[in-house]
Coordinates of C-alpha atoms in Angstrom, one line a residue:
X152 CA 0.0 0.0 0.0
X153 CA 1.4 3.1 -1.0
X154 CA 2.3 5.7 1.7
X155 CA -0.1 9.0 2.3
X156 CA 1.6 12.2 2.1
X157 CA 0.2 14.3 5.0
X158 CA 0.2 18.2 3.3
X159 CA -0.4 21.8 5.2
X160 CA -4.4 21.9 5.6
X161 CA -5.1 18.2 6.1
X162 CA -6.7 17.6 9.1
X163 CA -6.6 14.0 11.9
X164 CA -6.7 13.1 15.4
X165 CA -3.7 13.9 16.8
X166 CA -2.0 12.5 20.0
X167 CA -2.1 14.9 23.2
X168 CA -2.2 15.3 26.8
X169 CA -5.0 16.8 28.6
X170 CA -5.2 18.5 31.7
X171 CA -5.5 15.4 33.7
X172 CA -2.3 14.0 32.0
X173 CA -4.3 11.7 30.3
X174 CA -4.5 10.7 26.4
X175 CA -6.7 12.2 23.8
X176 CA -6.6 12.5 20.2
X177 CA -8.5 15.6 19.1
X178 CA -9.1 17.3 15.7
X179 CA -6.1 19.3 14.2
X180 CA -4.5 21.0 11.1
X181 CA -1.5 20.1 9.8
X182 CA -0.1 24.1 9.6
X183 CA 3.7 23.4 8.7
X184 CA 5.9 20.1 7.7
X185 CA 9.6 20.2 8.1
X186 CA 12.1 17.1 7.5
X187 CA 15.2 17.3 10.0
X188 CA 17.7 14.8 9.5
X189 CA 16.1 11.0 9.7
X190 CA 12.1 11.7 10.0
X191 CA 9.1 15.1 9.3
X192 CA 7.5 17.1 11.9
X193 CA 4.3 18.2 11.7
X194 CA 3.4 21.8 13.0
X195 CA -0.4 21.0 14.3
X196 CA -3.3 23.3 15.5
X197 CA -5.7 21.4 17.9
X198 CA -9.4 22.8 16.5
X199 CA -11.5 24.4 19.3
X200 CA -7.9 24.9 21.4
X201 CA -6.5 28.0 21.8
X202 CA -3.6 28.7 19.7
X203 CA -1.1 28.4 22.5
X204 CA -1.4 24.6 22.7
X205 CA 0.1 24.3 19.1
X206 CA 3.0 22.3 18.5
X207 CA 5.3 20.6 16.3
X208 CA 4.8 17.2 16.8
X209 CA 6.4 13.6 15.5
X210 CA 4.5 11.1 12.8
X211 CA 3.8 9.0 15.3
X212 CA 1.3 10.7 16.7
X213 CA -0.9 11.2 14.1
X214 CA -4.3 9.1 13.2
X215 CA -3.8 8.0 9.6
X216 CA -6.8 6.3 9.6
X217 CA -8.9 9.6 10.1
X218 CA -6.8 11.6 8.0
X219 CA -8.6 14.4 5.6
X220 CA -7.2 16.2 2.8
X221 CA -8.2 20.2 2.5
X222 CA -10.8 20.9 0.4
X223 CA -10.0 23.1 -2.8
X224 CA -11.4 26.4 -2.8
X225 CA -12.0 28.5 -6.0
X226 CA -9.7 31.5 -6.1
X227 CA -12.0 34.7 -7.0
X228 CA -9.1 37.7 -8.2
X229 CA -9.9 40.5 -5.5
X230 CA -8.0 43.2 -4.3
X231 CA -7.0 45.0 -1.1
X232 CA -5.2 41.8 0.4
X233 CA -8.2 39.6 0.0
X234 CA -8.7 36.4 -1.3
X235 CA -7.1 35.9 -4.7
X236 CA -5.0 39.2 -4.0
X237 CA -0.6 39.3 -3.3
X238 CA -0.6 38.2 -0.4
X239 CA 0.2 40.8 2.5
X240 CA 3.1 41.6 5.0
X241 CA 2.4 41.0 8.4
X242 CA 3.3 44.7 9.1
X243 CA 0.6 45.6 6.2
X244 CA -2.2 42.7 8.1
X245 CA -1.2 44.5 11.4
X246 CA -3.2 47.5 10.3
X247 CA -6.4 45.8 8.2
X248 CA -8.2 45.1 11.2
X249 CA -11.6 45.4 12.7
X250 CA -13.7 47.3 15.4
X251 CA -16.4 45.5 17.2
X252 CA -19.8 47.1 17.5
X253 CA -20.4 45.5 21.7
X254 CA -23.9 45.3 22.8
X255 CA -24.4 46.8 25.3
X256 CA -27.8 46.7 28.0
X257 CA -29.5 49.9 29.4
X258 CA -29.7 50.4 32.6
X259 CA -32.5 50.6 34.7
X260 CA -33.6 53.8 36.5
X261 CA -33.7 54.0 40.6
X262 CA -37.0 52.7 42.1
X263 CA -38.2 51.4 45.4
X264 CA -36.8 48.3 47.0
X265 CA -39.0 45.4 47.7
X266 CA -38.2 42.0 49.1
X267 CA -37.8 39.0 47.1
X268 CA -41.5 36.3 47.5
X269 CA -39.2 33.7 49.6
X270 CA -37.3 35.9 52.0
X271 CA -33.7 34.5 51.0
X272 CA -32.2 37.6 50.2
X273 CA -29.9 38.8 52.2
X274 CA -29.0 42.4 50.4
X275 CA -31.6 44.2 48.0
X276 CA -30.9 46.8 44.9
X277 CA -34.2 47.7 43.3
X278 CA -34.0 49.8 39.9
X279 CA -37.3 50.9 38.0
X280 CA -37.4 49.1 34.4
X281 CA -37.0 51.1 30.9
X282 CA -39.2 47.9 29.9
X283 CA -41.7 46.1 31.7
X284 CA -39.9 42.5 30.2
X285 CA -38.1 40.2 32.2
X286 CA -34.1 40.4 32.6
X287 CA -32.1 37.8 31.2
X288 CA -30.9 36.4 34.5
X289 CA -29.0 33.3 32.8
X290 CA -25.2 32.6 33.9
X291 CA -22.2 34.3 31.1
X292 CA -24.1 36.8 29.4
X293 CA -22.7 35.8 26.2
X294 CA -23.9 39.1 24.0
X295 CA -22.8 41.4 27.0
X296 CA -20.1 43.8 26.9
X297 CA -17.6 41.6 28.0
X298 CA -18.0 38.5 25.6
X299 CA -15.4 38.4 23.3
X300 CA -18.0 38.0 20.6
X301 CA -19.0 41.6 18.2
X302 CA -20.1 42.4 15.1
X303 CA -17.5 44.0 12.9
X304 CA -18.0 47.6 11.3
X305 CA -15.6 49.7 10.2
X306 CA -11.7 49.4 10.2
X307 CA -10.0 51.9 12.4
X308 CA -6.5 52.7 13.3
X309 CA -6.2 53.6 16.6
X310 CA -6.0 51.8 20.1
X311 CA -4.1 47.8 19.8
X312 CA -5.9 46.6 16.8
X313 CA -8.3 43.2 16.8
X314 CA -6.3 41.0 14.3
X315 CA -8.9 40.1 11.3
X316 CA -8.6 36.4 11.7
X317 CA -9.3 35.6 8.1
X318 CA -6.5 37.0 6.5
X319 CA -4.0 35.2 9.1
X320 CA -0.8 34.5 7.5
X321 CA 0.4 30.9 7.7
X322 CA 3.8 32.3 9.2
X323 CA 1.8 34.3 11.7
X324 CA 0.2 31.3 13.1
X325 CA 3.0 29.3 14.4
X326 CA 5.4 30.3 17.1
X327 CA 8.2 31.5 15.6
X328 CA 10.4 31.4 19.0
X329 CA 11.5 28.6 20.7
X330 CA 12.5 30.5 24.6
X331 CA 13.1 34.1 25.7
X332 CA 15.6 34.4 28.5
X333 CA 14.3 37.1 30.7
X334 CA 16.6 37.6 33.9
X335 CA 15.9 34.5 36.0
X336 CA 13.1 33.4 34.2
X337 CA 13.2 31.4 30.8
X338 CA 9.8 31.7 29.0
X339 CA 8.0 29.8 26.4
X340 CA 5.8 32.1 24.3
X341 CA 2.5 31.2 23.3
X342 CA 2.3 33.0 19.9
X343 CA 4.1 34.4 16.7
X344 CA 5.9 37.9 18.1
X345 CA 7.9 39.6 15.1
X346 CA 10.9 39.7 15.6
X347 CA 13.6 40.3 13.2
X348 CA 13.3 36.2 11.1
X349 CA 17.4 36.0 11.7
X350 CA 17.0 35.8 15.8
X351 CA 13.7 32.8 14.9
X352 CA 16.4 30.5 14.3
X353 CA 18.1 30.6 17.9
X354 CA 17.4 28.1 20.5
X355 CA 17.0 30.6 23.2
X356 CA 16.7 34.4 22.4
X357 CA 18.0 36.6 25.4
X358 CA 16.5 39.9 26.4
X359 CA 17.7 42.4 29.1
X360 CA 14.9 42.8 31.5
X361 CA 15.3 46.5 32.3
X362 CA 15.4 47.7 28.9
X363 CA 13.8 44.8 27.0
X364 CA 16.6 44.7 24.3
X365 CA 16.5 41.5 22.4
X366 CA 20.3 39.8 21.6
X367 CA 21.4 36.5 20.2
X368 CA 23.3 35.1 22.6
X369 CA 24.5 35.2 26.1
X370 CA 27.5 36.9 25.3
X371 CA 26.0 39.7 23.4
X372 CA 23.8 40.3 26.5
X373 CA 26.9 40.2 29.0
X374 CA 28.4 42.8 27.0
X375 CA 25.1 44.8 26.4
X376 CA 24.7 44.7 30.5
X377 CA 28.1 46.7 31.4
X378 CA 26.7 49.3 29.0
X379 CA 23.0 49.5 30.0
X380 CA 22.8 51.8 33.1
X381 CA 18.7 51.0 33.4
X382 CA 17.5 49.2 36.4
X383 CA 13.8 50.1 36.0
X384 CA 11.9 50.9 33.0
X385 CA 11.9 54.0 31.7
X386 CA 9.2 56.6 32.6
X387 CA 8.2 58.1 35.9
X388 CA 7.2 55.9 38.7
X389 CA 3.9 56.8 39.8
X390 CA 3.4 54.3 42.9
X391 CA 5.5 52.1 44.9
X392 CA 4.3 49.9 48.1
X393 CA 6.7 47.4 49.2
X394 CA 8.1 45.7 46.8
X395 CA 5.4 47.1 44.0
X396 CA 6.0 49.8 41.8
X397 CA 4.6 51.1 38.9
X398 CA 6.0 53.1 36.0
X399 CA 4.5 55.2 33.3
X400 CA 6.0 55.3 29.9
X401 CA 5.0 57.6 27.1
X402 CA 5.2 55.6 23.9
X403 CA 6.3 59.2 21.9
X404 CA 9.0 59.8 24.6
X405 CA 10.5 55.9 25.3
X406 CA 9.6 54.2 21.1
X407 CA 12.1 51.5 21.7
X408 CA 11.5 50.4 25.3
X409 CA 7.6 50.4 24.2
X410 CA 8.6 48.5 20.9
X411 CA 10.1 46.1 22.5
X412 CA 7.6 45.7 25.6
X413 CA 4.8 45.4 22.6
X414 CA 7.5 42.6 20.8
X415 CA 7.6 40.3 24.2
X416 CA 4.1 40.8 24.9
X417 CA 2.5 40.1 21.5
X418 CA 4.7 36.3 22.3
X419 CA 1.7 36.1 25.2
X420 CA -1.0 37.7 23.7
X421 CA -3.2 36.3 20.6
X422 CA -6.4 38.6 20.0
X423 CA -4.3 41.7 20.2
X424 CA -2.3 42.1 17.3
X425 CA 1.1 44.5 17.6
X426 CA 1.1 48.3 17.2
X427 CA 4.0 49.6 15.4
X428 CA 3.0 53.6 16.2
X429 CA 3.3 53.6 20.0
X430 CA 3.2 57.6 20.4
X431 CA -0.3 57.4 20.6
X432 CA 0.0 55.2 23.7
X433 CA 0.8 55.4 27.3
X434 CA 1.9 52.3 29.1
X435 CA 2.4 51.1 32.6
X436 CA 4.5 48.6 34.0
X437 CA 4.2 46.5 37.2
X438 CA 7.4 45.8 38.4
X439 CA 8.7 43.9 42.0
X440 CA 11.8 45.4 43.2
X441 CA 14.9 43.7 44.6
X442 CA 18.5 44.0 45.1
X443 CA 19.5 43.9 41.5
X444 CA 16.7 46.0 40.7
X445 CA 12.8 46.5 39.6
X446 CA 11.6 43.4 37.8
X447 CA 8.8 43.7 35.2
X448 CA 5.9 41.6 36.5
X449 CA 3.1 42.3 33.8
X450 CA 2.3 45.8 32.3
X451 CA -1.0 47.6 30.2
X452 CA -1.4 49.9 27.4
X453 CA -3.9 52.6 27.3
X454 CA -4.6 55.3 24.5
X455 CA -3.8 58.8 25.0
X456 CA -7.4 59.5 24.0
X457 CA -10.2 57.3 23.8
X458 CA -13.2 58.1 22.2
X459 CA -14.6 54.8 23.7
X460 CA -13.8 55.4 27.0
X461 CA -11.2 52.7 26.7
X462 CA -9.1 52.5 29.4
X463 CA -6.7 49.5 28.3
X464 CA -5.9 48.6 25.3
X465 CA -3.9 45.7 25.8
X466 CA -2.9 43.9 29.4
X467 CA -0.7 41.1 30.3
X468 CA 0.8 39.6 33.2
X469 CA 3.8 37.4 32.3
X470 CA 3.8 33.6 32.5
X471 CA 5.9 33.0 35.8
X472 CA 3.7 36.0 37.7
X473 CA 0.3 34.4 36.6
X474 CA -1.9 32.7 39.0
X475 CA -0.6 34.7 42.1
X476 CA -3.0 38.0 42.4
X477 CA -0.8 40.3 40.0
X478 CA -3.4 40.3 36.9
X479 CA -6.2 41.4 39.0
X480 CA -4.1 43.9 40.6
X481 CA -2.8 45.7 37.3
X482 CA -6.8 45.9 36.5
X483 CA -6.9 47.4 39.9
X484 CA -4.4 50.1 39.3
X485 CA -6.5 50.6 35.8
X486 CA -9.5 51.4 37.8
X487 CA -7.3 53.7 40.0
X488 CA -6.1 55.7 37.5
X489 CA -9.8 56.3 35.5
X490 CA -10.9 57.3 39.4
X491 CA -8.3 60.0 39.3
X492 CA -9.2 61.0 36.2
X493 CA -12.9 61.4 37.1
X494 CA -14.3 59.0 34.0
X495 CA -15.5 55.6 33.8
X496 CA -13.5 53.0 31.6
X497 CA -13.5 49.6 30.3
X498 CA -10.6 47.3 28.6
X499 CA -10.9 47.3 25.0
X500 CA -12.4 43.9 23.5
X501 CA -12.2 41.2 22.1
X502 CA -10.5 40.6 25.4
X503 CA -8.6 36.9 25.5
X504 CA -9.7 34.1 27.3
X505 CA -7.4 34.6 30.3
X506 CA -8.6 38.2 30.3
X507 CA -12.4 37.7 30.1
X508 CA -11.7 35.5 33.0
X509 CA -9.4 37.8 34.7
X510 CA -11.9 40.9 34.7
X511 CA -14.6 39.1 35.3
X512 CA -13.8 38.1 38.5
X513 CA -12.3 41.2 39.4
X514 CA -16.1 43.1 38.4
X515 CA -17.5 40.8 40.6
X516 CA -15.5 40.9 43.7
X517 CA -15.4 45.1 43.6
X518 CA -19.5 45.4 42.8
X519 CA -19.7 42.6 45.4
X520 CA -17.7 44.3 48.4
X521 CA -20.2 47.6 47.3
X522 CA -23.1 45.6 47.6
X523 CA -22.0 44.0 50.9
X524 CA -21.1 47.4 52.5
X525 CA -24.4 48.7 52.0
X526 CA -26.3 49.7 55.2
X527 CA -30.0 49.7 55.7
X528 CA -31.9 52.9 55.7
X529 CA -34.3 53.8 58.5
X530 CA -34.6 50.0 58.6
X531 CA -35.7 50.1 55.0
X532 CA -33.5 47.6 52.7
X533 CA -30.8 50.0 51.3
X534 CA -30.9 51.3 47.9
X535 CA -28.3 51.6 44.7
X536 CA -28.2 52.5 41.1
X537 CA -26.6 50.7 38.7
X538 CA -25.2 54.9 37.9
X539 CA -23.9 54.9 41.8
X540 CA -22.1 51.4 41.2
X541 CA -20.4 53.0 38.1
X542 CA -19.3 56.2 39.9
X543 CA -18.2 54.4 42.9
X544 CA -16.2 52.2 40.7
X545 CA -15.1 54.0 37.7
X546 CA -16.3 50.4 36.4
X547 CA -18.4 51.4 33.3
X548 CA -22.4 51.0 33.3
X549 CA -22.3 48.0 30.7
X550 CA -20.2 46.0 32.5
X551 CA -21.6 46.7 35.5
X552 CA -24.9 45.5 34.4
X553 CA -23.5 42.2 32.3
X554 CA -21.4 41.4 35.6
X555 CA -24.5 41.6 37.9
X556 CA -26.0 39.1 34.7
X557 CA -23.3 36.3 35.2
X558 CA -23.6 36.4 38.9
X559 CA -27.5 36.0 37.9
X560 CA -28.2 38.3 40.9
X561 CA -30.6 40.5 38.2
X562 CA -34.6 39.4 39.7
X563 CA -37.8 40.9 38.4
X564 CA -40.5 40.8 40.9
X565 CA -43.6 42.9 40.6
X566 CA -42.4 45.7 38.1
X567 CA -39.6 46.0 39.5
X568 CA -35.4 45.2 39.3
X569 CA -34.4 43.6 42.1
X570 CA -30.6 42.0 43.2
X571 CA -30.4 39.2 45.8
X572 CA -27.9 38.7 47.2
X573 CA -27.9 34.7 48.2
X574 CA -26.3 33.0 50.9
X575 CA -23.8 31.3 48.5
X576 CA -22.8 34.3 46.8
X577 CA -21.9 36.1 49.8
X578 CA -20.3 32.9 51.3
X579 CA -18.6 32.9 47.9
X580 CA -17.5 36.3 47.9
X581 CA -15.8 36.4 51.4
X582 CA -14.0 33.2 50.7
X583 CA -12.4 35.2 47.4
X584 CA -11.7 37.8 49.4
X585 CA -9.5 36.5 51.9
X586 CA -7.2 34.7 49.5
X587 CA -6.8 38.2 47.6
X588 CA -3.9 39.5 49.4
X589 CA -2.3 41.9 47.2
X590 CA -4.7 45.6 46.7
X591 CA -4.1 48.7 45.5
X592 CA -3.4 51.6 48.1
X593 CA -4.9 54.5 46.2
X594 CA -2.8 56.6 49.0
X595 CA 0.6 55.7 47.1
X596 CA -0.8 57.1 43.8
X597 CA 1.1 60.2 43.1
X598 CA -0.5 60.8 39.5
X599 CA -1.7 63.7 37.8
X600 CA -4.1 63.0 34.5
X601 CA -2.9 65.2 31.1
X602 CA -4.9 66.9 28.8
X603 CA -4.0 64.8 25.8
X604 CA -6.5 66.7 23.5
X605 CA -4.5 70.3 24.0
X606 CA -1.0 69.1 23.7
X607 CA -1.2 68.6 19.7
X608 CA 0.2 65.2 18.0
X609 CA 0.8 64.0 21.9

């Protein structure tokens, strides 16, 4: 029988292990093939996984059996990098991108409290209705302003560009480096990152951690370390407790530090795509400070000016930081800032998976603790708007209102909006809280907002 050549586009089962270190063979695409002395590799992408789980992997792995070929599809001449077209640069697909039109829920106007028929409720919010209808009080709001999910209008060129998944390059959808030495940490990035194709070749790729400059070998950054006199980023700091600072960086002022904070992150970060203009951005890095000096931790992006009221563009705690408090407390700080500047603000979507997850539990533990604090009036149950939540917050009236959705806490009883507040959530809610250790001290803030709009091109 006469061997199958297995092509980019085919798709099989392919060998993996899950979670639970256990086999499973799901779908995948064959992206890439490569022959290295004595066998092929196959580059695959599990379908349904996200991207970061792609790998090269050996023929052994692969279901023959299941094996499909890619289906032909008529090429229709077009222009503008479409179908048919020259293909594009990815510098030239970094800027044909799309904005999502979010849906977003109106909020309800204050009203009088009443109790709930069965008494559970512990804590009341009553709102009048714009609509006499019933609230869609099901779990994940999946249409809400924090889905990931839009409906595309017009391209645009400002904040951190959604990539416009259908004109993916095949070289932008495989990793293209292997490590990233970062001062004590080696890192394995998730995603394509551009940098220049001659370091794409190198087993590890080594970059200084206080100026993020990216060199070849180890030797190169020795050398580059007697010369580089930075020990924090660039930028003022702007808060410090402990061992937690933060700086601000003006993408006009600092273009390579911010170049090359955008060429690490983009290895982490898959629905942003990379922003070669930074002087329309301002970004701020978490760092943890030691002997040898002020370690980036994670950092975000925010426009100068936002027409959207975005107020991050892109956010990103890195890999050996995650899972210890640091992401929710960079969203913190975000919130901080938007308080000083007297607006309300919300991250700019489609937000990743880690993300959506990230900010959703950090809206529900802040409009939580608000709801928890209130105090009864004249022995009345005590009253909110969905407006007061917002100011308290700086947490924008949307996601306010799709937050209170997934917690399914929204009730209509009688005409009326009503949130209860079950024994389970709160139980929930105080467990949360005593594992979040690190917060914010708004009193080690020493920021003062710019007018972005009277200082010309920034």
């Amino acid at each position: 029988m006469a061997q199958v050549d297995v092509v980019e586009g085919c798709r099989l089962p392919v060998l993996r292990k899950n979670q639970e270190n256990e086999d499973e063979w799901p779908l995948a695409e064959i992206l890439s093939v490569k022959e290295i002395p004595g066998r092929k590799l196959y580059y695959v992408h599990y379908i349904d996984f996200n991207k970061r789980l792609d790998e090269w992997v050996t023929p052994d792995r692969l279901d023959m059996k299941k094996l499909q070929f890619p289906k032909k599809e008529a090429k229709t001449p077009t222009k503008n990098g479409l179908p048919g077209s020259r293909p594009s640069s990815p510098e030239r697909e970094v800027r044909k991108s799309l904005d999502l039109n979010l849906q977003t829920a109106t909020a309800p106007s204050r009203g009088k409290t009443l109790p709930t028929p069965n008494g559970t409720a512990r804590r009341l919010m009553a709102s009048q209705p714009g609509r006499k209808r019933k609230a869609n009080c099901g779990g994940t709001d999946e249409d809400s302003q924090d889905s990931s999910d839009g409906i595309p209008s017009a391209p645009r060129m400002t904040g951190s560009l959604v990539s416009d998944r259908s004109h993916d390059d095949i070289v932008t959808r495989m990793k293209n480096i292997d490590c990233i030495e970062l001062g004590r940490h080696r890192l394995k990035p998730w995603y394509f990152s551009p940098y220049p194709q001659e370091l794409t070749t190198l087993p590890v790729l080594y970059l200084c951690e206080f100026c993020l400059k990216y060199l070849k070998s180890l030797k190169c950054l020795q050398r580059h370390l007697t010369k580089c006199n930075l020990r924090h980023p660039p930028g003022n700091e702007i808060y410090r407790k402990g061992t937690i600072s933060f700086f601000e960086i003006d993408g006009r002022k600092n273009k390579t530090y911010s170049q090359n904070l955008c060429l690490l992150a983009k290895c982490f970060l898959d629905h942003k795509t990379l922003y070669y203009d930074t002087d329309p951005f301002l970004f701020y890095v978490m760092t943890e400070y030691d002997s040898k000096g002020f370690h980036i931790v994670g950092y975000f992006s925010k426009e100068k000016e936002s027409t959207e009221d975005y107020n991050v563009a892109c956010i990103l705690t890195l890999p050996p930081y995650q899972r210890r408090g640091y992401g929710k407390l960079l969203i913190e700080f975000s919130y901080e800032l938007s308080k000083v500047e007297g607006k309300t603000g919300t991250p700019e979507k489609p937000l990743s998976d880690l993300g959506l997850l990230s900010y959703r539990s950090y809206w529900s533990q802040t409009i939580l603790e608000i709801l928890m604090d209130l105090k009864p009036d004249n022995g009345e149950r005590p009253q909110i708007t969905i407006n007061e939540i917002s100011e308290i917050t700086s947490v924008k009236k949307e996601d306010v209102i799709s937050t209170l959705q997934y917690l399914n806490l929204i009730n209509y009883y009688k005409g009326q909006y009503i949130l209860t507040l079950s024994e389970d959530i709160v139980d929930g809610h105080e467990r949360a809280m005593q594992k979040r250790h690190l917060r914010i001290d708004p009193k080690c803030l020493h920021f003062t907002p710019k007018d972005w709009s009277k200082r010309g091109k920034w």
